[in-house]
CSV table of C-alpha atoms in Angstrom, one decimal:
chain,number,residue,atom,x,y,z
A,101,MET,CA,179.1,210.3,46.3
A,102,LYS,CA,178.8,209.2,42.7
A,103,PHE,CA,179.1,211.8,40.1
A,104,ILE,CA,177.6,211.4,36.5
A,105,GLN,CA,178.7,213.7,34.0
A,106,SER,CA,177.4,212.5,30.7
A,107,VAL,CA,174.0,212.7,29.7
A,108,LYS,CA,174.4,209.5,27.8
A,109,ASN,CA,175.1,207.7,30.9
A,110,PRO,CA,172.6,204.7,31.1
A,111,GLN,CA,171.4,205.6,34.7
A,112,VAL,CA,170.6,209.1,33.1
A,113,LYS,CA,168.5,207.5,30.5
A,114,GLN,CA,167.0,205.2,33.1
A,115,TRP,CA,166.1,208.2,35.4
A,116,LYS,CA,164.6,210.0,32.3
A,117,LYS,CA,162.3,207.1,31.5
A,118,LEU,CA,160.3,207.7,34.6
A,119,LEU,CA,158.9,210.8,33.2
A,120,THR,CA,156.5,208.0,31.3
A,121,LYS,CA,153.7,206.4,33.0
A,122,LYS,CA,154.9,203.1,31.6
A,123,GLU,CA,157.9,203.0,33.1
A,124,ARG,CA,156.7,204.1,36.5
A,125,GLU,CA,154.2,201.3,36.4
A,126,LYS,CA,156.9,198.7,35.3
A,127,THR,CA,159.6,199.9,38.0
A,128,GLY,CA,157.1,201.1,40.8
A,129,GLN,CA,159.1,204.1,41.1
A,130,TYR,CA,158.7,207.7,40.4
A,131,MET,CA,160.7,211.1,40.5
A,132,LEU,CA,160.0,214.2,42.2
A,133,GLU,CA,161.5,217.5,41.5
A,134,GLY,CA,162.3,220.5,43.5
A,135,PHE,CA,163.4,221.8,46.9
A,136,HIS,CA,160.0,221.9,48.5
A,137,LEU,CA,158.9,218.5,47.2
A,138,VAL,CA,162.2,216.7,47.9
A,139,GLU,CA,162.2,218.2,51.5
A,140,THR,CA,158.9,216.7,52.1
A,141,ALA,CA,159.9,213.4,50.7
A,142,LEU,CA,162.8,213.5,53.5
A,143,HIS,CA,160.1,213.0,56.1
A,144,TYR,CA,159.2,209.7,54.2
A,145,LYS,CA,162.7,208.4,54.0
A,146,ASP,CA,161.5,204.7,53.5
A,147,GLU,CA,160.1,205.8,50.2
A,148,ILE,CA,163.0,207.5,48.7
A,149,VAL,CA,165.4,205.1,46.5
A,150,GLU,CA,168.0,208.0,45.9
A,151,LEU,CA,168.7,211.5,45.5
A,152,ILE,CA,170.1,213.4,42.4
A,153,ILE,CA,171.6,216.8,42.9
A,154,SER,CA,173.0,219.3,40.2
A,155,GLU,CA,176.3,220.3,41.3
A,156,GLU,CA,175.1,223.9,41.1
A,157,ALA,CA,172.6,223.2,43.6
A,158,GLU,CA,173.2,223.8,47.2
A,159,LEU,CA,171.3,221.6,49.8
A,160,PRO,CA,169.8,223.2,52.7
A,161,PRO,CA,172.2,222.8,56.1
A,162,HIS,CA,169.0,221.5,58.0
A,163,TRP,CA,168.3,218.7,55.4
A,164,ASN,CA,169.0,215.3,57.2
A,165,VAL,CA,170.2,213.2,54.2
A,166,ASP,CA,172.0,210.3,56.3
A,167,ASP,CA,171.6,206.8,54.8
A,168,ILE,CA,170.2,208.0,51.5
A,169,GLU,CA,172.0,207.4,48.5
A,170,MET,CA,172.9,210.3,46.7
A,171,THR,CA,174.4,211.0,42.8
A,172,MET,CA,175.8,214.3,41.9
A,173,VAL,CA,175.2,215.2,38.1
A,174,THR,CA,175.9,218.0,35.9
A,175,PRO,CA,173.5,220.9,35.2
A,176,GLU,CA,173.1,219.7,31.8
A,177,ILE,CA,172.0,216.3,33.2
A,178,ALA,CA,169.9,218.1,35.6
A,179,ARG,CA,168.0,220.3,32.8
A,180,ALA,CA,167.5,216.8,31.0
A,181,LEU,CA,165.8,215.3,33.8
A,182,SER,CA,163.7,218.4,34.6
A,183,ASP,CA,160.4,218.8,33.0
A,184,THR,CA,160.1,222.4,34.0
A,185,GLU,CA,162.0,225.6,32.4
A,186,ALA,CA,163.4,226.7,35.9
A,187,GLY,CA,164.5,223.5,37.4
A,188,GLN,CA,166.1,223.7,40.8
A,189,GLY,CA,168.6,220.7,40.1
A,190,VAL,CA,167.0,218.6,42.9
A,191,PHE,CA,165.4,215.2,42.6
A,192,ALA,CA,164.3,212.3,44.5
A,193,ILE,CA,163.5,208.9,43.2
A,194,CYS,CA,160.9,207.4,45.4
A,195,ARG,CA,159.0,204.1,45.2
A,196,LYS,CA,155.2,204.0,44.5
A,197,GLN,CA,153.1,203.4,47.6
A,198,GLU,CA,150.6,200.8,47.6
A,199,PHE,CA,147.7,201.2,49.7
A,200,SER,CA,145.2,198.5,50.8
A,201,GLU,CA,142.2,198.1,49.0
A,202,VAL,CA,140.0,198.4,52.2
A,203,LEU,CA,138.6,201.7,52.7
A,204,GLU,CA,138.7,202.2,56.5
A,205,GLY,CA,138.3,205.7,57.0
A,206,ARG,CA,135.1,207.8,57.1
A,207,THR,CA,135.8,210.6,54.6
A,208,TYR,CA,136.9,210.4,50.9
A,209,LEU,CA,137.1,212.4,47.6
A,210,LEU,CA,136.3,210.3,44.3
A,211,ILE,CA,137.6,211.9,41.0
A,212,ASP,CA,136.1,210.8,37.9
A,213,ALA,CA,137.9,211.3,34.6
A,214,VAL,CA,139.6,214.8,35.7
A,215,GLN,CA,142.2,215.1,33.1
A,216,ASP,CA,144.2,218.3,34.0
A,217,PRO,CA,147.1,217.2,36.3
A,218,GLY,CA,147.1,220.8,38.0
A,219,ASN,CA,143.2,220.1,38.9
A,220,ILE,CA,144.1,216.4,40.3
A,221,GLY,CA,147.2,217.6,42.5
A,222,THR,CA,145.2,220.6,43.6
A,223,MET,CA,142.4,218.3,44.7
A,224,ILE,CA,144.8,216.0,46.6
A,225,ARG,CA,146.2,219.1,48.2
A,226,THR,CA,142.8,220.1,49.1
A,227,ALA,CA,141.6,216.9,50.3
A,228,ASP,CA,144.7,216.6,52.8
A,229,ALA,CA,144.0,220.1,54.0
A,230,ALA,CA,140.4,219.2,54.7
A,231,GLY,CA,141.5,216.3,56.6
A,232,LEU,CA,140.1,213.6,54.6
A,233,ASP,CA,140.9,209.7,54.8
A,234,GLY,CA,141.8,209.5,51.3
A,235,VAL,CA,141.5,210.0,47.5
A,236,ILE,CA,140.2,207.8,44.8
A,237,LEU,CA,141.1,208.2,41.1
A,238,GLY,CA,138.8,206.8,38.8
A,239,SER,CA,139.2,205.8,35.1
A,240,GLY,CA,140.3,208.8,32.7
A,241,CYS,CA,142.2,210.7,35.5
A,242,ALA,CA,145.6,211.8,34.8
A,243,ASP,CA,148.4,209.7,36.6
A,244,LEU,CA,149.1,210.5,40.0
A,245,TYR,CA,153.0,210.2,39.7
A,246,ASN,CA,152.7,212.6,36.6
A,247,SER,CA,155.2,215.4,37.6
A,248,LYS,CA,152.4,218.2,37.3
A,249,VAL,CA,150.1,216.3,39.5
A,250,LEU,CA,152.7,215.8,42.1
A,251,ARG,CA,153.7,219.6,41.8
A,252,SER,CA,150.3,220.9,42.5
A,253,ALA,CA,149.9,218.1,45.1
A,254,GLN,CA,152.6,219.8,46.9
A,255,GLY,CA,153.7,216.9,48.9
A,256,SER,CA,150.1,215.8,49.6
A,257,HIS,CA,150.5,212.4,48.1
A,258,PHE,CA,152.6,211.3,51.1
A,259,HIS,CA,150.1,212.3,53.5
A,260,LEU,CA,147.3,210.5,52.7
A,261,PRO,CA,146.4,207.3,51.0
A,262,ILE,CA,145.3,207.7,47.0
A,263,VAL,CA,144.5,204.6,45.1
A,264,GLN,CA,143.4,204.4,41.3
A,265,ARG,CA,140.3,202.1,41.0
A,266,PRO,CA,137.0,201.7,39.3
A,267,LEU,CA,134.6,204.2,40.9
A,268,LEU,CA,131.6,202.2,40.4
A,269,GLU,CA,133.1,199.3,42.8
A,270,VAL,CA,134.4,201.9,45.2
A,271,ILE,CA,131.0,203.5,45.3
A,272,HIS,CA,129.0,200.3,46.1
A,273,GLN,CA,131.7,199.2,48.8
A,274,LEU,CA,131.4,202.8,50.4
A,275,LYS,CA,127.8,202.6,50.4
A,276,GLU,CA,127.9,199.0,52.0
A,277,GLN,CA,130.2,200.5,54.9
A,278,GLY,CA,127.4,203.3,55.2
A,279,ILE,CA,129.2,206.2,54.0
A,280,PRO,CA,126.9,208.4,51.9
A,281,VAL,CA,128.2,208.9,48.7
A,282,PHE,CA,127.4,212.5,47.0
A,283,GLY,CA,127.8,213.2,43.5
A,284,THR,CA,128.1,216.6,41.6
A,285,SER,CA,125.7,217.4,38.8
A,286,LEU,CA,123.9,220.5,37.4
A,287,GLN,CA,120.8,218.4,36.6
A,288,GLU,CA,118.7,216.6,39.3
A,289,ALA,CA,120.6,217.6,42.1
A,290,SER,CA,120.1,219.8,45.3
A,291,ASP,CA,121.9,222.7,46.6
A,292,TYR,CA,124.8,221.1,48.5
A,293,ARG,CA,123.9,223.0,51.9
A,294,GLU,CA,120.8,220.5,52.0
A,295,ALA,CA,122.9,217.5,51.9
A,296,GLU,CA,122.7,215.5,55.2
A,297,VAL,CA,126.4,214.7,56.3
A,298,MET,CA,126.1,212.7,59.3
A,299,ASP,CA,129.4,211.1,60.6
A,300,ALA,CA,130.9,210.2,57.0
A,301,PHE,CA,130.8,211.2,53.5
A,302,ALA,CA,132.3,210.6,50.0
A,303,LEU,CA,132.3,213.5,47.6
A,304,LEU,CA,132.4,212.5,43.9
A,305,VAL,CA,133.6,215.4,41.3
A,306,GLY,CA,133.9,214.7,37.5
A,307,ASN,CA,135.5,215.5,34.5
A,308,GLU,CA,136.2,219.4,33.4
A,309,GLY,CA,133.8,219.5,30.5
A,310,SER,CA,131.2,216.9,31.2
A,311,GLY,CA,131.1,216.1,34.7
A,312,VAL,CA,130.5,213.2,36.6
A,313,ASP,CA,129.4,209.9,34.2
A,314,GLU,CA,125.9,209.5,34.4
A,315,ASP,CA,126.4,205.7,35.3
A,316,LEU,CA,128.2,206.7,38.5
A,317,LEU,CA,125.7,209.5,39.2
A,318,SER,CA,123.0,207.1,39.0
A,319,VAL,CA,124.2,204.9,41.9
A,320,THR,CA,125.2,207.9,44.2
A,321,ASP,CA,123.0,208.4,47.4
A,322,SER,CA,122.3,211.7,46.4
A,323,ASN,CA,123.7,214.6,44.0
A,324,VAL,CA,124.4,218.2,44.8
A,325,PHE,CA,125.1,221.4,43.0
A,326,ILE,CA,126.8,224.4,44.0
A,327,PRO,CA,124.6,227.5,43.2
A,328,ILE,CA,126.0,230.1,40.4
A,329,TYR,CA,124.9,233.6,41.5
A,330,GLY,CA,126.7,235.3,38.5
A,331,ARG,CA,126.9,234.4,35.0
A,332,SER,CA,130.0,232.0,34.6
A,333,GLU,CA,128.5,228.5,33.7
A,334,SER,CA,130.2,226.7,36.3
A,335,LEU,CA,133.2,226.6,38.8
A,336,ASN,CA,136.6,224.9,38.0
A,337,VAL,CA,136.4,221.8,39.5
A,338,ALA,CA,139.2,221.9,42.0
A,339,VAL,CA,137.4,225.1,43.2
A,340,ALA,CA,134.2,223.2,43.6
A,341,ALA,CA,135.9,220.6,45.0
A,342,GLY,CA,137.4,222.8,47.8
A,343,VAL,CA,134.2,224.4,48.4
A,344,LEU,CA,132.1,221.1,48.9
A,345,LEU,CA,134.8,219.4,51.0
A,346,TYR,CA,135.2,222.4,53.4
A,347,HIS,CA,131.3,222.4,53.8
A,348,PHE,CA,131.0,218.7,54.4
A,349,LYS,CA,134.1,218.4,56.7
A,350,GLN,CA,132.6,221.2,58.9
A,351,SER,CA,129.1,219.6,58.6
A,352,LEU,CA,130.5,216.4,60.2
A,353,LYS,CA,128.6,215.4,63.6
A,354,ASN,CA,130.6,213.7,66.3
A,355,VAL,CA,134.1,214.1,64.8
B,216,MET,CA,135.8,237.6,3.4
B,217,LYS,CA,139.5,238.5,3.4
B,218,PHE,CA,142.0,235.6,3.0
B,219,ILE,CA,145.3,235.9,4.2
B,220,GLN,CA,147.8,233.3,3.1
B,221,SER,CA,151.2,234.3,4.0
B,222,VAL,CA,152.5,234.0,7.6
B,223,LYS,CA,154.7,237.1,6.7
B,224,ASN,CA,151.5,239.5,6.0
B,225,PRO,CA,152.0,242.5,8.3
B,226,GLN,CA,148.5,241.8,9.3
B,227,VAL,CA,149.5,238.4,11.0
B,228,LYS,CA,152.7,240.0,12.5
B,229,GLN,CA,150.4,242.8,14.2
B,230,TRP,CA,148.2,240.1,15.5
B,231,LYS,CA,150.9,237.9,17.0
B,232,LYS,CA,152.2,241.1,18.8
B,233,LEU,CA,149.1,241.2,20.7
B,234,LEU,CA,150.4,238.1,22.6
B,235,THR,CA,152.5,240.5,24.5
B,236,LYS,CA,151.4,243.1,27.3
B,237,LYS,CA,153.1,245.9,25.7
B,238,GLU,CA,151.3,245.6,22.5
B,239,ARG,CA,148.0,245.2,24.4
B,240,GLU,CA,148.6,248.2,26.1
B,241,LYS,CA,149.6,250.4,23.3
B,242,THR,CA,146.6,249.3,21.0
B,243,GLY,CA,144.0,248.5,23.8
B,244,GLN,CA,143.3,245.3,22.2
B,245,TYR,CA,143.7,241.7,22.8
B,246,MET,CA,143.3,238.3,21.3
B,247,LEU,CA,140.9,235.4,22.4
B,248,GLU,CA,141.2,232.1,21.2
B,249,GLY,CA,138.9,228.9,21.0
B,250,PHE,CA,135.4,228.4,20.4
B,251,HIS,CA,134.3,228.6,23.9
B,252,LEU,CA,135.8,232.3,24.5
B,253,VAL,CA,134.9,233.7,21.1
B,254,GLU,CA,131.1,232.3,21.4
B,255,THR,CA,131.1,234.4,24.7
B,256,ALA,CA,132.5,237.1,23.0
B,257,LEU,CA,129.7,237.3,20.4
B,258,HIS,CA,127.5,238.2,23.2
B,259,TYR,CA,129.4,241.4,23.6
B,260,LYS,CA,129.6,242.4,20.0
B,261,ASP,CA,130.8,245.8,20.7
B,262,GLU,CA,133.8,244.7,22.2
B,263,ILE,CA,134.9,242.4,19.0
B,264,VAL,CA,137.3,244.2,16.5
B,265,GLU,CA,137.2,241.3,14.2
B,266,LEU,CA,137.1,237.6,13.9
B,267,ILE,CA,140.1,235.3,12.5
B,268,ILE,CA,139.4,231.7,11.4
B,269,SER,CA,141.3,229.3,10.0
B,270,GLU,CA,140.3,227.6,6.6
B,271,GLU,CA,140.1,224.1,8.5
B,272,ALA,CA,137.8,225.4,11.1
B,273,GLU,CA,134.1,225.1,10.9
B,274,LEU,CA,131.8,228.0,12.5
B,275,PRO,CA,128.9,226.5,14.5
B,276,PRO,CA,125.7,227.6,12.4
B,277,HIS,CA,124.1,229.0,15.4
B,278,TRP,CA,126.8,231.8,15.8
B,279,ASN,CA,125.6,235.4,14.8
B,280,VAL,CA,128.5,236.6,13.3
B,281,ASP,CA,126.5,239.4,11.2
B,282,ASP,CA,128.3,242.9,11.0
B,283,ILE,CA,131.6,241.3,12.2
B,284,GLU,CA,134.5,241.8,10.3
B,285,MET,CA,136.1,238.5,9.4
B,286,THR,CA,139.6,237.1,8.0
B,287,MET,CA,140.2,233.6,6.8
B,288,VAL,CA,143.6,232.5,7.5
B,289,THR,CA,145.4,229.2,6.5
B,290,PRO,CA,146.2,226.6,9.1
B,291,GLU,CA,149.7,227.7,9.2
B,292,ILE,CA,148.8,231.2,10.4
B,293,ALA,CA,146.3,230.1,12.8
B,294,ARG,CA,149.0,227.8,14.6
B,295,ALA,CA,151.4,231.1,14.6
B,296,LEU,CA,148.7,232.8,16.3
B,297,SER,CA,147.9,230.1,18.7
B,298,ASP,CA,149.6,229.8,22.2
B,299,THR,CA,148.4,226.5,22.8
B,300,GLU,CA,149.2,223.1,21.3
B,301,ALA,CA,146.1,222.2,20.0
B,302,GLY,CA,144.5,225.5,18.9
B,303,GLN,CA,141.1,225.4,17.5
B,304,GLY,CA,141.8,228.0,14.7
B,305,VAL,CA,139.2,230.4,15.8
B,306,PHE,CA,140.3,234.0,17.5
B,307,ALA,CA,138.7,237.2,18.2
B,308,ILE,CA,140.5,240.4,18.6
B,309,CYS,CA,139.0,242.5,21.2
B,310,ARG,CA,138.9,246.0,22.7
B,311,LYS,CA,140.1,246.2,26.1
B,312,GLN,CA,137.1,247.3,28.6
B,313,GLU,CA,137.9,250.5,30.5
B,314,PHE,CA,136.0,250.5,34.0
B,315,SER,CA,135.3,253.5,36.0
B,316,GLU,CA,137.5,254.1,39.1
B,317,VAL,CA,134.3,254.1,41.0
B,318,LEU,CA,133.6,251.0,43.2
B,319,GLU,CA,130.0,251.0,43.1
B,320,GLY,CA,129.0,247.6,44.3
B,321,ARG,CA,129.1,245.8,47.7
B,322,THR,CA,131.1,242.7,46.9
B,323,TYR,CA,134.9,242.6,45.6
B,324,LEU,CA,137.6,240.2,45.4
B,325,LEU,CA,141.0,242.1,45.8
B,326,ILE,CA,144.1,240.1,44.3
B,327,ASP,CA,147.6,240.8,45.4
B,328,ALA,CA,150.7,239.6,43.6
B,329,VAL,CA,149.3,236.3,42.5
B,330,GLN,CA,151.5,235.3,39.7
B,331,ASP,CA,150.1,232.1,38.1
B,332,PRO,CA,147.9,233.1,35.2
B,333,GLY,CA,145.8,230.1,35.7
B,334,ASN,CA,145.0,231.0,39.3
B,335,ILE,CA,144.3,234.7,38.2
B,336,GLY,CA,141.8,233.3,35.6
B,337,THR,CA,140.3,230.7,37.8
B,338,MET,CA,139.6,233.3,40.6
B,339,ILE,CA,137.9,235.6,38.1
B,340,ARG,CA,135.7,232.8,37.1
B,341,THR,CA,134.7,232.0,40.6
B,342,ALA,CA,134.3,235.7,41.6
B,343,ASP,CA,131.9,235.8,38.5
B,344,ALA,CA,130.1,232.5,39.9
B,345,ALA,CA,129.6,233.8,43.2
B,346,GLY,CA,128.2,236.9,41.9
B,347,LEU,CA,130.5,239.3,42.9
B,348,ASP,CA,130.4,242.9,41.9
B,349,GLY,CA,134.2,243.3,40.6
B,350,VAL,CA,137.5,242.0,40.8
B,351,ILE,CA,140.8,244.4,41.3
B,352,LEU,CA,144.1,243.3,40.5
B,353,GLY,CA,147.0,244.7,42.5
B,354,SER,CA,150.6,245.1,41.4
B,355,GLY,CA,152.4,241.8,40.7
B,356,CYS,CA,149.6,240.1,39.3
B,357,ALA,CA,149.6,238.3,35.7
B,358,ASP,CA,148.2,240.7,33.2
B,359,LEU,CA,144.3,240.1,32.8
B,360,TYR,CA,144.6,239.9,28.9
B,361,ASN,CA,147.5,237.1,29.2
B,362,SER,CA,145.9,234.5,27.2
B,363,LYS,CA,146.3,232.0,29.9
B,364,VAL,CA,144.3,234.0,32.2
B,365,LEU,CA,141.7,234.4,29.7
B,366,ARG,CA,141.2,230.9,29.4
B,367,SER,CA,141.1,229.9,32.8
B,368,ALA,CA,138.3,232.7,33.2
B,369,GLN,CA,136.5,231.0,30.4
B,370,GLY,CA,134.6,234.4,29.4
B,371,SER,CA,133.9,235.8,32.9
B,372,HIS,CA,136.2,238.8,32.2
B,373,PHE,CA,133.3,240.0,29.9
B,374,HIS,CA,130.9,239.3,32.9
B,375,LEU,CA,132.1,241.6,35.6
B,376,PRO,CA,134.3,244.7,35.9
B,377,ILE,CA,137.9,244.0,36.6
B,378,VAL,CA,140.5,246.8,36.9
B,379,GLN,CA,144.1,246.9,37.9
B,380,ARG,CA,144.9,249.3,40.5
B,381,PRO,CA,147.2,249.8,43.9
B,382,LEU,CA,145.3,247.8,46.4
B,383,LEU,CA,146.4,250.1,49.4
B,384,GLU,CA,144.3,252.9,47.6
B,385,VAL,CA,141.5,250.6,46.8
B,386,ILE,CA,141.3,249.2,50.3
B,387,HIS,CA,141.1,252.8,51.9
B,388,GLN,CA,138.3,253.6,49.3
B,389,LEU,CA,136.3,250.6,49.9
B,390,LYS,CA,136.6,251.2,53.8
B,391,GLU,CA,135.2,254.6,53.2
B,392,GLN,CA,132.3,253.3,51.5
B,393,GLY,CA,131.5,250.9,54.4
B,394,ILE,CA,132.6,247.8,52.8
B,395,PRO,CA,134.7,245.5,55.2
B,396,VAL,CA,138.0,244.3,54.0
B,397,PHE,CA,139.0,240.9,54.9
B,398,GLY,CA,142.5,240.0,54.6
B,399,THR,CA,143.7,236.3,54.3
B,400,SER,CA,146.8,235.4,56.6
B,401,LEU,CA,147.9,232.4,58.6
B,402,GLN,CA,149.3,234.7,61.3
B,403,GLU,CA,147.2,236.7,63.6
B,404,ALA,CA,143.8,236.0,61.9
B,405,SER,CA,140.4,234.4,62.9
B,406,ASP,CA,138.4,231.5,61.4
B,407,TYR,CA,136.7,232.7,58.7
B,408,ARG,CA,133.4,231.1,59.9
B,409,GLU,CA,133.7,233.9,62.5
B,410,ALA,CA,134.1,236.9,60.2
B,411,GLU,CA,130.9,239.5,60.7
B,412,VAL,CA,129.7,240.1,57.0
B,413,MET,CA,126.9,242.3,56.9
B,414,ASP,CA,125.7,243.8,53.6
B,415,ALA,CA,128.9,244.0,51.8
B,416,PHE,CA,132.4,242.5,52.1
B,417,ALA,CA,135.7,242.6,50.0
B,418,LEU,CA,138.1,239.6,50.2
B,419,LEU,CA,142.0,240.0,49.9
B,420,VAL,CA,143.9,237.3,49.0
B,421,GLY,CA,147.7,237.2,48.1
B,422,ASN,CA,150.7,235.3,46.5
B,423,GLU,CA,150.9,231.8,46.1
B,424,GLY,CA,154.1,231.8,48.2
B,425,SER,CA,154.3,234.6,50.6
B,426,GLY,CA,150.5,235.5,50.9
B,427,VAL,CA,149.2,239.0,51.2
B,428,ASP,CA,151.7,241.9,51.7
B,429,GLU,CA,152.1,242.8,55.2
B,430,ASP,CA,151.2,246.5,54.6
B,431,LEU,CA,148.1,245.5,53.1
B,432,LEU,CA,147.4,243.1,56.1
B,433,SER,CA,147.7,245.9,58.6
B,434,VAL,CA,145.1,248.0,56.9
B,435,THR,CA,142.1,245.6,56.4
B,436,ASP,CA,139.1,245.5,58.8
B,437,SER,CA,140.4,242.2,60.0
B,438,ASN,CA,142.1,239.1,58.8
B,439,VAL,CA,140.8,235.4,58.3
B,440,PHE,CA,142.2,231.9,57.6
B,441,ILE,CA,141.0,228.5,56.6
B,442,PRO,CA,141.6,225.6,59.2
B,443,ILE,CA,144.0,222.9,57.9
B,444,TYR,CA,142.5,219.8,59.3
B,445,GLY,CA,145.0,217.6,57.8
B,446,ARG,CA,148.9,218.1,56.9
B,447,SER,CA,149.3,220.1,53.6
B,448,GLU,CA,150.9,223.3,54.7
B,449,SER,CA,148.2,225.3,53.1
B,450,LEU,CA,145.4,225.7,50.3
B,451,ASN,CA,145.9,226.9,46.5
B,452,VAL,CA,144.9,230.4,46.5
B,453,ALA,CA,142.1,229.9,43.8
B,454,VAL,CA,140.6,227.2,46.2
B,455,ALA,CA,141.0,229.3,49.4
B,456,ALA,CA,139.3,232.3,47.2
B,457,GLY,CA,136.4,229.7,46.4
B,458,VAL,CA,135.9,228.5,49.9
B,459,LEU,CA,135.8,232.1,51.2
B,460,LEU,CA,133.8,233.8,48.5
B,461,TYR,CA,131.0,231.2,49.0
B,462,HIS,CA,131.0,231.5,52.6
B,463,PHE,CA,131.0,235.4,52.4
B,464,LYS,CA,128.5,235.5,49.8
B,465,GLN,CA,126.2,233.1,51.4
B,466,SER,CA,126.4,235.0,54.7
B,467,LEU,CA,125.4,238.3,53.5
B,468,LYS,CA,122.3,240.1,55.2
B,469,ASN,CA,119.2,241.3,53.1
B,470,VAL,CA,120.5,240.7,49.6
C-alpha cells in the first residue's frame, strides 16, 4: 500500500480540490467520507477509484477491499481532507454516475432551488426509502456531490438515479409520458389527500423560503398543500417531501 | 437608546455567555437571532427582556417595538454575538418559559436522545404545524434554547409548550390519562397505518443512530415502523416524525 506522509504531496492537493464543485465537474470524481458511506460505496465497487485511510483508522474486518487501490495517509492529511470536525479518517474517491436522459420510471421527486445541502440529502434518502425511481435536481439546488448532501443522503445516491436538469423540460417530458406532476404551493392548491394518484406521480418541491418557481407551478397537472393545524407558517421542505412522498406512494394503484 | 461600542463592555460579555447552556440555566434567559425569529418574538412581548440591534441593521417599519428596551451596538459587536456567518444584526434576549408539569392536552411528541439540534428544531416546527399540544424532550436531547434548535424551530417554541423531562415518567403519566403512547422501532413493531388512534396519541421518536431506548419501548402501548420500499436503511428522524404526526393527527376521531 502506498503511504503518503506530506500534506504538500501533489496527490493530497488533488484530493482536496475535489471539495470544490469545479474540480468535481472537471474530473468526474468526488470524495466520500466516513465509515458508513465508504462501506455503502464498497457495494458499488465499480464506482470506486481508490480508498484513502488514515494510519490511525482501523478498517472493519468484514470490509471486502480486494482489488481496490488504497493509500495510507497520516492523521494530519486525513484532517486536511475532512470537512467535518470529527472526521473518521476513511475516504473513498468515486466516479460520478452518468444517468440516461430517459425517465423510464413511474415515480419521481423534482427539487427546485433547494439550497440547504442537508435538505437535499435528506430528500434523496427519503425518496430512496419511499422506493422512488429517481430524483431530479433543478437549477439553484446545492450540488449533489457536495459533502453535506452526500452525508445527509446516507448512501442513497448509490441506490437511485439522480440527475441535474432544467425542470421545465423534465415536467413536459413527464407529462408526455403520462406521469402526473404535482407541484407544492400554499396558494391555489388543494389538500394533498385529494390528489388523484393513479399508477404514477412526480412530486415537485421548492426553495426553503420562496417555494416552487411560479413558471413551474403553472405547468404542473395540479398543485397541493399540506394543511397547517397549528401556528407554524410552514413545514421544513424535507419533512413536507416525506409526508407527501409516503402518501403518494401508498396511494398508488396496481403497484 | 443605549449605544454600546466596545466588544469588551461587560454587557456584551454577559450576552455572549447566553450562547452556553449553563448561563441560560443560571439566568433563565436565552438569545434569539435574525429578523424572522425576532419578529415572531414581538408577538410575545412579555417574554422579551430586550432587543439588540446593530447600527447597520434596519428595523422593518411595521415592527411594533413600543415599551421594549433596545440597545444599539456596532457591527463588530453584532458579529461577536452571532453564531452564524451571515448574521443579520438583530437579536432578542428572552425569558425562558416555565410550563406546568401537567399534561393537559391530547396529542404529544416525545423525543428521546436526539442529538442534532436541527432535527430537534425541525420536529418542534412540525409538531406545531400538526397542531400538537406539546413536545417533551427527554434526556440526551440537544438543549431547546441552543441557537440551532431555535433557528430550525422557526419560532414554534413560542407556540406550544415544550418541557424537558424524564420520558419514563412522562409515558406513565400519559398512559394514566388514557393517552396511548406509540413508540417507533424497526423491531417488533407494526406498520404505522395499523395503529389505532382514537381521540389522543403520544408519539415517541428516538436517537438518530440507536433509535428509542429499549426501556422506553417496553412501556409504550405499541410500537410502529414506517415501511422502507427502497434501499435506504431508515428515514431521517425528523422526516419520520413528520410522516407519523400527520398520519396520527389526521386519524383522530371526533376532534
